Coordinates of C-alpha atoms in Angstrom, one line a residue:
X5 CA -37.0 -31.6 -4.5
X6 CA -40.1 -29.8 -3.4
X7 CA -38.0 -27.8 -0.9
X8 CA -35.6 -26.7 -3.6
X9 CA -38.6 -25.7 -5.8
X10 CA -40.1 -23.7 -3.0
X11 CA -36.8 -22.0 -2.4
X12 CA -36.6 -21.0 -6.1
X13 CA -40.2 -19.7 -6.0
X14 CA -39.4 -17.6 -2.9
X15 CA -36.5 -16.0 -4.7
X16 CA -38.2 -15.2 -8.0
X17 CA -41.7 -14.3 -7.1
X18 CA -43.3 -17.7 -7.8
X19 CA -41.2 -18.7 -10.8
X20 CA -40.8 -22.5 -10.8
X21 CA -37.4 -24.1 -10.6
X22 CA -37.7 -25.7 -14.0
X23 CA -38.6 -22.4 -15.5
X24 CA -35.5 -20.8 -13.9
X25 CA -33.3 -23.5 -15.1
X26 CA -34.6 -23.1 -18.6
X27 CA -34.1 -19.3 -18.4
X28 CA -30.6 -19.6 -16.9
X29 CA -29.4 -21.9 -19.6
X30 CA -31.4 -21.1 -22.7
X31 CA -29.0 -22.9 -25.1
X32 CA -30.0 -26.3 -23.4
X33 CA -33.1 -27.7 -24.9
X34 CA -35.8 -28.8 -22.4
X35 CA -36.1 -32.6 -21.8
X36 CA -39.2 -34.1 -23.4
X37 CA -41.9 -34.9 -20.9
X38 CA -42.1 -38.6 -21.8
X39 CA -38.4 -39.2 -21.8
X40 CA -38.1 -39.3 -18.0
X41 CA -40.8 -41.9 -17.7
X42 CA -39.5 -44.3 -20.3
X43 CA -35.8 -44.3 -19.6
X44 CA -34.1 -45.2 -16.4
X45 CA -31.3 -42.9 -15.3
X46 CA -27.8 -44.3 -15.7
X47 CA -25.0 -43.6 -13.1
X48 CA -23.4 -41.2 -15.6
X49 CA -26.7 -39.4 -15.9
X50 CA -27.0 -39.1 -12.2
X51 CA -23.4 -37.7 -12.0
X52 CA -24.3 -35.2 -14.7
X53 CA -27.4 -34.2 -12.9
X54 CA -25.4 -33.6 -9.7
X55 CA -23.1 -31.3 -11.6
X56 CA -26.0 -29.5 -13.1
X57 CA -27.7 -29.0 -9.7
X58 CA -24.4 -27.6 -8.3
X59 CA -24.1 -25.2 -11.2
X60 CA -27.8 -24.3 -10.8
X61 CA -27.3 -23.6 -7.1
X62 CA -24.5 -21.2 -7.9
X63 CA -26.8 -19.5 -10.5
X64 CA -29.5 -19.2 -7.8
X65 CA -27.0 -17.6 -5.4
X66 CA -25.8 -15.2 -8.1
X67 CA -29.4 -14.4 -8.9
X68 CA -30.1 -13.7 -5.3
X69 CA -27.3 -11.2 -5.1
X70 CA -28.4 -9.6 -8.3
X71 CA -32.0 -9.4 -6.9
X72 CA -30.6 -7.7 -3.8
X73 CA -28.6 -5.2 -5.9
X74 CA -31.6 -4.4 -8.0
X75 CA -33.8 -3.9 -4.9
X76 CA -31.3 -1.4 -3.6
X77 CA -30.7 0.2 -6.9
X78 CA -27.1 -1.1 -7.1
X79 CA -26.9 -2.7 -10.5
X80 CA -23.4 -3.5 -11.7
X81 CA -23.0 -3.3 -15.4
X82 CA -20.1 -3.2 -17.9
X83 CA -19.6 0.0 -19.8
X84 CA -17.2 0.9 -22.6
X85 CA -14.9 3.7 -21.2
X86 CA -15.6 5.7 -24.3
X87 CA -19.2 6.1 -23.1
X88 CA -18.0 7.8 -19.9
X89 CA -17.4 11.5 -19.2
X90 CA -15.6 13.0 -16.2
X91 CA -17.3 14.5 -13.2
X92 CA -17.8 18.2 -13.7
X93 CA -16.0 18.7 -10.3
X94 CA -12.2 18.6 -10.6
X95 CA -10.4 16.6 -7.9
X96 CA -7.6 14.4 -9.1
X97 CA -4.6 16.1 -10.9
X98 CA -3.0 12.8 -11.9
X99 CA -5.5 10.5 -13.6
X100 CA -3.0 8.4 -15.5
X101 CA -0.5 11.3 -15.9
X102 CA 3.2 10.4 -16.6
X103 CA 5.4 9.5 -13.7
X104 CA 2.3 8.5 -11.6
X105 CA 3.5 5.4 -9.8
X106 CA 0.2 4.9 -8.0
X107 CA -1.7 4.8 -11.3
X108 CA 0.8 2.4 -12.9
X109 CA 0.4 0.1 -9.9
X110 CA -3.4 0.3 -10.2
X111 CA -3.2 -0.5 -13.9
X112 CA -0.9 -3.5 -13.3
X113 CA -3.3 -4.8 -10.6
X114 CA -6.3 -4.5 -12.9
X115 CA -4.4 -6.2 -15.7
X116 CA -3.5 -9.2 -13.5
X117 CA -6.5 -9.5 -11.2
X118 CA -9.2 -7.6 -12.9
X119 CA -11.3 -4.7 -11.5
X120 CA -12.2 -5.5 -7.9
X121 CA -14.4 -2.6 -7.1
X122 CA -17.0 -1.0 -9.4
X123 CA -17.0 2.7 -10.1
X124 CA -20.0 4.9 -9.6
X125 CA -21.7 6.7 -12.5
X126 CA -25.0 8.4 -13.3
X127 CA -26.9 8.8 -16.5
X128 CA -25.6 12.0 -18.2
X129 CA -27.6 15.0 -17.0
X130 CA -27.7 16.1 -20.7
X131 CA -30.8 14.4 -22.0
X132 CA -29.4 14.0 -25.5
X133 CA -26.2 12.4 -24.3
X134 CA -28.1 10.2 -21.9
X135 CA -30.3 9.0 -24.7
X136 CA -27.1 8.0 -26.6
X137 CA -25.9 5.9 -23.7
X138 CA -23.4 8.4 -22.2
X139 CA -22.8 8.4 -18.5
X140 CA -21.0 10.7 -16.1
X141 CA -18.5 9.5 -13.6
X142 CA -19.0 10.2 -9.9
X143 CA -15.8 8.5 -8.8
X144 CA -13.4 6.0 -10.3
X145 CA -11.7 8.2 -12.9
X146 CA -8.3 6.4 -12.4
X147 CA -9.9 3.0 -12.8
X148 CA -11.6 4.2 -16.0
X149 CA -8.3 5.5 -17.4
X150 CA -6.6 2.2 -16.5
X151 CA -9.4 0.2 -18.2
X152 CA -9.2 2.5 -21.3
X153 CA -5.5 1.9 -21.6
X154 CA -6.0 -1.9 -21.1
X155 CA -8.7 -1.9 -23.7
X156 CA -11.3 -3.3 -21.3
X157 CA -14.8 -2.4 -20.3
X158 CA -15.3 -0.9 -16.9
X159 CA -17.6 -2.4 -14.2
X160 CA -19.9 0.3 -12.8
X161 CA -22.9 0.9 -10.5
X162 CA -25.4 3.2 -12.2
X163 CA -27.3 5.4 -9.8
X164 CA -29.6 8.4 -10.3
X165 CA -27.7 11.3 -8.7
X166 CA -28.3 15.0 -8.5
X167 CA -25.3 17.3 -8.6
X168 CA -25.0 17.6 -4.8
X169 CA -25.3 13.8 -4.3
X170 CA -22.6 13.3 -7.0
X171 CA -20.2 15.8 -5.3
X172 CA -20.8 14.2 -1.9
X173 CA -20.2 10.7 -3.2
X174 CA -17.1 11.8 -5.0
X175 CA -15.7 13.4 -1.9
X176 CA -16.5 10.5 0.3
X177 CA -14.9 8.0 -2.1
X178 CA -11.7 10.1 -2.3
X179 CA -11.5 10.3 1.5
X180 CA -11.9 6.5 1.9
X181 CA -9.7 5.2 -1.0
X182 CA -6.8 7.6 -1.6
X183 CA -6.4 10.9 0.2
X184 CA -6.2 13.9 -2.0
X185 CA -3.1 16.0 -1.8
X186 CA -3.5 19.5 -0.3
X187 CA -3.7 21.2 -3.7
X188 CA -6.2 18.7 -5.0
X189 CA -8.4 19.3 -2.1
X190 CA -8.1 23.1 -2.5
X191 CA -9.2 23.0 -6.2
X192 CA -11.9 20.4 -5.5
X193 CA -13.3 23.0 -3.0
X194 CA -12.8 25.8 -5.4
X195 CA -14.6 23.9 -8.2
X196 CA -17.6 23.1 -6.0
X197 CA -18.0 26.7 -5.0
X198 CA -17.6 27.8 -8.7
X199 CA -20.4 25.4 -9.6
X200 CA -22.8 27.1 -7.2
X201 CA -22.6 24.9 -4.2
X202 CA -22.8 26.6 -0.8
X203 CA -19.8 26.2 1.5
X204 CA -21.7 23.8 3.8
X205 CA -22.1 21.4 0.9
X206 CA -18.5 21.7 -0.1
X207 CA -17.4 21.2 3.4
X208 CA -19.5 18.1 3.7
X209 CA -18.0 16.7 0.4
X210 CA -14.5 17.2 1.8
X211 CA -15.4 16.3 5.4
X212 CA -13.7 19.5 6.7
X213 CA -14.5 22.4 9.0
X214 CA -15.1 26.0 8.1
X215 CA -11.6 27.2 9.0
X216 CA -10.0 24.5 6.8
X217 CA -12.3 25.4 4.0
X218 CA -11.1 29.0 4.2
X219 CA -7.5 27.9 4.0
X220 CA -8.1 25.7 1.0
X221 CA -9.8 28.5 -0.9
X222 CA -7.0 30.9 0.0
X223 CA -4.5 28.7 -1.7
X224 CA -6.7 28.0 -4.7
X225 CA -7.0 31.7 -5.3
X226 CA -3.2 32.3 -5.0
X227 CA -2.0 29.8 -7.6
X228 CA -3.5 29.7 -11.2
X229 CA -5.1 26.4 -12.2
X230 CA -2.9 26.1 -15.3
X231 CA 0.2 26.2 -13.1
X232 CA -1.3 23.7 -10.7
X233 CA -2.2 21.3 -13.6
X234 CA 1.4 21.6 -14.9
X235 CA 2.8 20.7 -11.4
X236 CA 0.3 18.0 -10.5
X237 CA -0.7 16.9 -7.0
X238 CA 2.7 17.4 -5.3
X239 CA 1.7 15.3 -2.3
X240 CA 4.7 16.5 -0.2
X241 CA 3.8 20.2 -0.5
X242 CA 1.3 21.5 2.1
X243 CA -0.5 24.8 2.6
X244 CA 2.6 26.9 3.6
X245 CA 4.6 25.9 0.6
X246 CA 1.7 26.4 -1.9
X247 CA 1.0 29.9 -0.3
X248 CA 4.7 30.7 -0.7
X249 CA 4.6 29.6 -4.3
X250 CA 1.5 31.8 -4.8
X251 CA 3.4 34.8 -3.4
X252 CA 6.4 34.1 -5.6
X253 CA 4.1 33.7 -8.7
X254 CA 2.6 37.1 -8.0
X255 CA 6.0 38.7 -8.3
X256 CA 6.7 37.0 -11.6
X257 CA 5.6 38.6 -14.9
X258 CA 5.0 35.1 -16.2
X259 CA 8.1 34.6 -18.2
X260 CA 10.0 32.4 -15.8
X261 CA 6.9 30.3 -14.9
X262 CA 6.0 29.7 -18.6
X263 CA 9.6 28.9 -19.4
X264 CA 9.9 26.4 -16.6
X265 CA 6.6 24.5 -16.9
X266 CA 7.1 24.0 -20.7
X267 CA 10.7 22.7 -20.4
X268 CA 11.4 19.0 -21.1
X269 CA 13.2 18.6 -17.8
X270 CA 10.1 19.9 -15.9
X271 CA 7.7 17.7 -17.8
X272 CA 9.8 14.5 -17.3
X273 CA 10.1 15.1 -13.5
X274 CA 7.7 13.7 -10.9
X275 CA 5.2 16.0 -9.4
X276 CA 7.0 16.9 -6.2
X277 CA 10.2 17.7 -8.2
X278 CA 8.2 19.9 -10.6
X279 CA 6.9 21.9 -7.7
X280 CA 10.4 22.3 -6.3
X281 CA 11.9 23.3 -9.6
X282 CA 9.4 26.1 -10.1
X283 CA 9.6 27.2 -6.5
X284 CA 13.4 27.4 -6.6
X285 CA 13.5 29.4 -9.9
X286 CA 10.8 31.9 -8.7
X287 CA 12.5 32.3 -5.4
X288 CA 15.9 33.0 -7.0
X289 CA 14.3 35.5 -9.4
X290 CA 12.6 37.3 -6.5
X291 CA 15.9 37.4 -4.6
X292 CA 17.6 39.1 -7.6
X293 CA 14.8 41.6 -7.9
X294 CA 15.0 42.3 -4.2
X295 CA 18.8 43.0 -4.5
X296 CA 18.2 45.2 -7.5
X297 CA 15.5 47.2 -5.6
X298 CA 17.8 47.7 -2.6
X299 CA 20.8 48.7 -4.7
X300 CA 21.6 52.4 -4.7
X301 CA 23.6 53.8 -7.7
X302 CA 25.4 57.1 -7.8
X303 CA 26.8 58.6 -11.0
X304 CA 30.3 60.1 -10.9
X305 CA 30.7 63.0 -13.4
X306 CA 33.7 65.0 -14.7
X307 CA 33.8 68.8 -14.7
X308 CA 31.7 68.9 -17.8
X309 CA 28.9 66.7 -16.4
X310 CA 29.8 63.6 -18.3
X311 CA 29.4 60.3 -16.5
X312 CA 32.8 58.7 -16.1
X313 CA 31.8 56.0 -13.5
X314 CA 29.0 54.6 -11.5
X315 CA 29.1 53.6 -7.9
X316 CA 26.5 50.9 -7.0
X317 CA 25.9 50.0 -3.3
X318 CA 24.0 46.8 -2.3
X319 CA 24.2 45.6 1.2
X320 CA 27.9 45.4 2.3
X321 CA 29.2 45.4 -1.3
X322 CA 30.0 48.4 -3.5
X323 CA 30.7 48.1 -7.2
X324 CA 32.6 50.7 -9.3
X325 CA 31.6 50.6 -13.0
X326 CA 33.5 52.6 -15.6
X327 CA 31.9 52.8 -19.1
X328 CA 34.0 52.8 -22.3
X329 CA 32.7 56.3 -23.0
X330 CA 34.9 57.5 -20.1
X331 CA 37.9 57.1 -22.4
X332 CA 40.1 54.2 -23.5
X333 CA 42.5 53.1 -20.8
X334 CA 40.8 55.1 -18.1
X335 CA 39.7 51.9 -16.2
X336 CA 43.3 50.6 -16.2
X337 CA 44.6 54.0 -15.1
X338 CA 42.2 53.9 -12.1
X339 CA 43.1 50.4 -11.2
X340 CA 46.8 51.3 -11.2
X341 CA 46.1 54.2 -8.8
X342 CA 43.9 52.3 -6.4
X343 CA 46.8 51.2 -4.0
X344 CA 48.0 54.9 -3.9
X345 CA 44.5 56.1 -3.3
X346 CA 43.9 53.6 -0.5
X347 CA 47.2 54.5 1.2
X348 CA 46.1 58.2 1.2
X349 CA 42.7 57.1 2.6
X350 CA 44.3 55.1 5.3
X351 CA 46.7 57.9 6.2
X352 CA 43.6 60.0 7.1
X353 CA 42.9 57.5 9.9
X354 CA 39.5 56.6 8.6
X355 CA 38.5 52.9 8.7
X356 CA 35.7 51.6 6.5
X357 CA 33.1 49.6 8.3

């Protein structure tokens, strides 16, 4: 017994084992001092004591773990999701968005097995919000959203972090748990730069080299954030495809893009399909505009200068257009004479290439 008491004292800075037992189970009244001396323990009491000692040993072990966490600053607490605000640095584009199969799998796992890994938060940098118990998420946004939808508190480690430390922790966690898609990495980099971080800090947060950083920022500048948010992470689309989309978007006045990203079919599709739908529409529009720009149109006038037809050339196709103003029946008259005109043309020995 003395050995056990000494072990408890070593764990809790001299606190006696009896004191710890009383603290760990405050609802159990302490045994009167004279009771142990006047009554002999029965077999059932001995069994109960063994169970109590086993439970106490577990509490001691839990207390040791808690002491270690406190010593390292890693205290795990439960927080209501409503008391949490997002990181100021955008990374994920699909925190619980519709058609996000990974998120649904995460939520199902948390519903069945509970939250296995705590998230990381910091006291809110706004003193007023911090005083009201509001925290800011460093990482774990998807777990927070899952807990919110499940109506559960979220387990979190609370750590004092400056902005740079938060960004680095956020980037490291993303790299280790679930790789960001290309466009998510691009806008995470853009967000860090926009918040005043130098490139070296942003590169460290993303664990990338200078050349890769330049490529990410190039894409983030080519495609507006509102369009990226509408599409989502699009994990199958890499840098060349996003750059191509940026070039196509630059040629669009905005009408086709707005029409597409607000359509029900677009919103109901998964992220990769949304990317492809917008890409295909913008590409088709650009092709039509290119054909129109290359098309050469000549007006054919009568002796009085009135336009009676238009000849439009585009590539290897030529179109003859006859307006109604040329006279009723004129188009039919020309059509009837085409075989005769072609025969005369062929008789001249001229072949059209």
